[in-house]
Each structure stands twice: as structure tokens, then as C-alpha cells.
PDB file of C-alpha atoms and ligand atoms in Angstrom:
ATOM      1  CA  UNK A 258     -21.566 -88.877-116.431  1.00  0.00           C
ATOM      2  CA  UNK A 259     -23.845 -85.849-116.344  1.00  0.00           C
ATOM      3  CA  UNK A 260     -24.229 -82.880-114.096  1.00  0.00           C
ATOM      4  CA  UNK A 261     -22.710 -82.084-111.676  1.00  0.00           C
ATOM      5  CA  UNK A 262     -19.717 -83.732-113.310  1.00  0.00           C
ATOM      6  CA  UNK A 263     -17.629 -81.713-115.671  1.00  0.00           C
ATOM      7  CA  UNK A 264     -14.687 -82.853-117.604  1.00  0.00           C
ATOM      8  CA  UNK A 265     -11.508 -81.280-116.242  1.00  0.00           C
ATOM      9  CA  UNK A 266      -8.582 -83.175-117.664  1.00  0.00           C
ATOM     10  CA  UNK A 267      -7.000 -82.998-121.058  1.00  0.00           C
ATOM     11  CA  UNK A 268      -7.850 -86.238-122.765  1.00  0.00           C
ATOM     12  CA  UNK A 269      -4.861 -86.189-125.050  1.00  0.00           C
ATOM     13  CA  UNK A 270      -2.286 -84.651-122.742  1.00  0.00           C
ATOM     14  CA  UNK A 271       0.240 -87.419-122.564  1.00  0.00           C
ATOM     15  CA  UNK A 272       2.755 -86.643-119.906  1.00  0.00           C
ATOM     16  CA  UNK A 273       5.808 -88.640-119.026  1.00  0.00           C
ATOM     17  CA  UNK A 274       8.714 -88.319-116.671  1.00  0.00           C
ATOM     18  CA  UNK A 275      12.086 -90.014-116.786  1.00  0.00           C
ATOM     19  CA  UNK A 276      15.555 -89.293-115.506  1.00  0.00           C
ATOM     20  CA  UNK A 277      14.581 -85.903-114.171  1.00  0.00           C
ATOM     21  CA  UNK A 278      12.877 -84.797-117.379  1.00  0.00           C
ATOM     22  CA  UNK A 279       9.245 -84.001-117.852  1.00  0.00           C
ATOM     23  CA  UNK A 280       7.794 -84.476-121.310  1.00  0.00           C
ATOM     24  CA  UNK A 281       4.422 -83.531-122.692  1.00  0.00           C
ATOM     25  CA  UNK A 282       3.113 -84.400-126.112  1.00  0.00           C
ATOM     26  CA  UNK A 283       1.621 -81.496-128.011  1.00  0.00           C
ATOM     27  CA  UNK A 284      -1.196 -82.716-130.182  1.00  0.00           C
ATOM     28  CA  UNK A 285      -1.411 -81.290-133.691  1.00  0.00           C
ATOM     29  CA  UNK A 286      -4.643 -79.452-133.011  1.00  0.00           C
ATOM     30  CA  UNK A 287      -3.026 -77.602-130.117  1.00  0.00           C
ATOM     31  CA  UNK A 288       0.189 -76.743-131.940  1.00  0.00           C
ATOM     32  CA  UNK A 289      -0.650 -73.337-133.316  1.00  0.00           C
ATOM     33  CA  UNK A 290       2.739 -71.628-133.374  1.00  0.00           C
ATOM     34  CA  UNK A 291       6.066 -72.180-135.055  1.00  0.00           C
ATOM     35  CA  UNK A 292       8.835 -73.302-132.717  1.00  0.00           C
ATOM     36  CA  UNK A 293      12.499 -73.898-133.320  1.00  0.00           C
ATOM     37  CA  UNK A 294      13.719 -77.293-132.276  1.00  0.00           C
ATOM     38  CA  UNK A 295      16.958 -77.163-130.252  1.00  0.00           C
ATOM     39  CA  UNK A 296      17.882 -80.605-131.535  1.00  0.00           C
ATOM     40  CA  UNK A 297      18.150 -79.818-135.235  1.00  0.00           C
ATOM     41  CA  UNK A 298      17.678 -76.032-135.259  1.00  0.00           C
ATOM     42  CA  UNK A 299      14.837 -76.422-137.737  1.00  0.00           C
ATOM     43  CA  UNK A 300      11.324 -75.147-137.369  1.00  0.00           C
ATOM     44  CA  UNK A 301       8.508 -77.174-135.933  1.00  0.00           C
ATOM     45  CA  UNK A 302       5.531 -76.290-138.072  1.00  0.00           C
ATOM     46  CA  UNK A 303       2.068 -75.675-136.708  1.00  0.00           C
ATOM     47  CA  UNK A 304      -0.237 -78.679-136.642  1.00  0.00           C
ATOM     48  CA  UNK A 305       2.667 -81.021-136.069  1.00  0.00           C
ATOM     49  CA  UNK A 306       2.760 -83.507-133.234  1.00  0.00           C
ATOM     50  CA  UNK A 307       5.811 -82.678-131.168  1.00  0.00           C
ATOM     51  CA  UNK A 308       6.964 -82.664-127.562  1.00  0.00           C
ATOM     52  CA  UNK A 309       7.672 -80.094-124.896  1.00  0.00           C
ATOM     53  CA  UNK A 310      10.426 -81.052-122.499  1.00  0.00           C
ATOM     54  CA  UNK A 311      11.750 -79.440-119.340  1.00  0.00           C
ATOM     55  CA  UNK A 312      13.792 -80.434-116.340  1.00  0.00           C
ATOM     56  CA  UNK A 313      11.400 -81.614-113.663  1.00  0.00           C
ATOM     57  CA  UNK A 314      10.415 -78.723-111.441  1.00  0.00           C
ATOM     58  CA  UNK A 315      11.716 -76.116-113.882  1.00  0.00           C
ATOM     59  CA  UNK A 316       8.873 -75.572-116.340  1.00  0.00           C
ATOM     60  CA  UNK A 317      10.257 -72.146-117.236  1.00  0.00           C
ATOM     61  CA  UNK A 318      13.038 -74.003-119.077  1.00  0.00           C
ATOM     62  CA  UNK A 319      10.673 -75.893-121.326  1.00  0.00           C
ATOM     63  CA  UNK A 320      11.557 -76.226-124.981  1.00  0.00           C
ATOM     64  CA  UNK A 321       9.669 -77.564-127.953  1.00  0.00           C
ATOM     65  CA  UNK A 322      11.353 -80.436-129.795  1.00  0.00           C
ATOM     66  CA  UNK A 323      10.591 -82.653-132.727  1.00  0.00           C
ATOM     67  CA  UNK A 324       9.759 -85.987-131.187  1.00  0.00           C
ATOM     68  CA  UNK A 325      12.555 -87.755-133.062  1.00  0.00           C
ATOM     69  CA  UNK A 326      15.095 -85.067-132.135  1.00  0.00           C
ATOM     70  CA  UNK A 327      14.270 -85.351-128.449  1.00  0.00           C
ATOM     71  CA  UNK A 328      14.470 -89.137-128.578  1.00  0.00           C
ATOM     72  CA  UNK A 329      17.921 -88.875-130.130  1.00  0.00           C
ATOM     73  CA  UNK A 330      18.986 -86.293-127.562  1.00  0.00           C
ATOM     74  CA  UNK A 331      17.602 -88.306-124.690  1.00  0.00           C
ATOM     75  CA  UNK A 332      19.475 -91.394-125.865  1.00  0.00           C
ATOM     76  CA  UNK A 333      22.674 -89.327-125.918  1.00  0.00           C
ATOM     77  CA  UNK A 334      22.032 -88.087-122.405  1.00  0.00           C
ATOM     78  CA  UNK A 335      21.475 -91.603-121.145  1.00  0.00           C
ATOM     79  CA  UNK A 336      24.617 -92.866-122.839  1.00  0.00           C
ATOM     80  CA  UNK A 337      26.593 -90.036-121.284  1.00  0.00           C
ATOM     81  CA  UNK A 338      25.105 -90.755-117.872  1.00  0.00           C
ATOM     82  CA  UNK A 339      26.083 -94.411-118.139  1.00  0.00           C
ATOM     83  CA  UNK A 340      29.627 -93.388-118.946  1.00  0.00           C
ATOM     84  CA  UNK A 341      29.576 -91.119-115.934  1.00  0.00           C
ATOM     85  CA  UNK A 342      30.341 -88.159-118.126  1.00  0.00           C
ATOM     86  CA  UNK A 343      28.691 -84.834-118.545  1.00  0.00           C
ATOM     87  CA  UNK A 344      26.380 -84.284-121.452  1.00  0.00           C
ATOM     88  CA  UNK A 345      26.519 -80.832-122.902  1.00  0.00           C
TER      89      UNK A 345
HETATM   90 ZN1   ZN B 448      14.311 -81.178-134.559  1.00  0.00          ZN
END
């Protein structure tokens, strides 16, 4: 593809939705800041692949998580949902 085509998308922006959550992978080269993971309360270091998660439609509530921490959390949420209980 040449002119007039210009690349617009983000080739490595991997976005997923499930159960009302929206998840985006943050590639190491785009992770330039230190974040604190709500799952383990430890820092997510720059240049680390991690995920940003927010309730669908509420991007202002997005949080950065270690991938493994979010997977653990998400599994807990799904278990709680199956039980019909409330996850906190
Ligand atoms: Zn974590």
C-alpha cells in the first residue's frame, strides 16, 4: 500500500472484551511509566508487558495490572459471578 494510504491503527494494540470488562495490552515499548498494580500492590516497571483494564464504557476507571494479577482477579470475579455472589 502506498499513497494515499496511511497506516492508522496500532499494530500491537491487542484489545479484548469479556464480561463487561475491556482489556488492552500495553506493549513494553509503550510502557514508559511506573504503575502500581491493584492486584498485588507492587509496582509495574517500565518496559514491562502489562494490561490496562476498565469496565466497558468507563475508561476513566482504567487501571494498570500485571497480566498475571488481572488473570487471577478475573478468575475470582467469574467464580463469584457463578456463585451469584458479589465480588469485592
Ligand atoms: Zn500485580
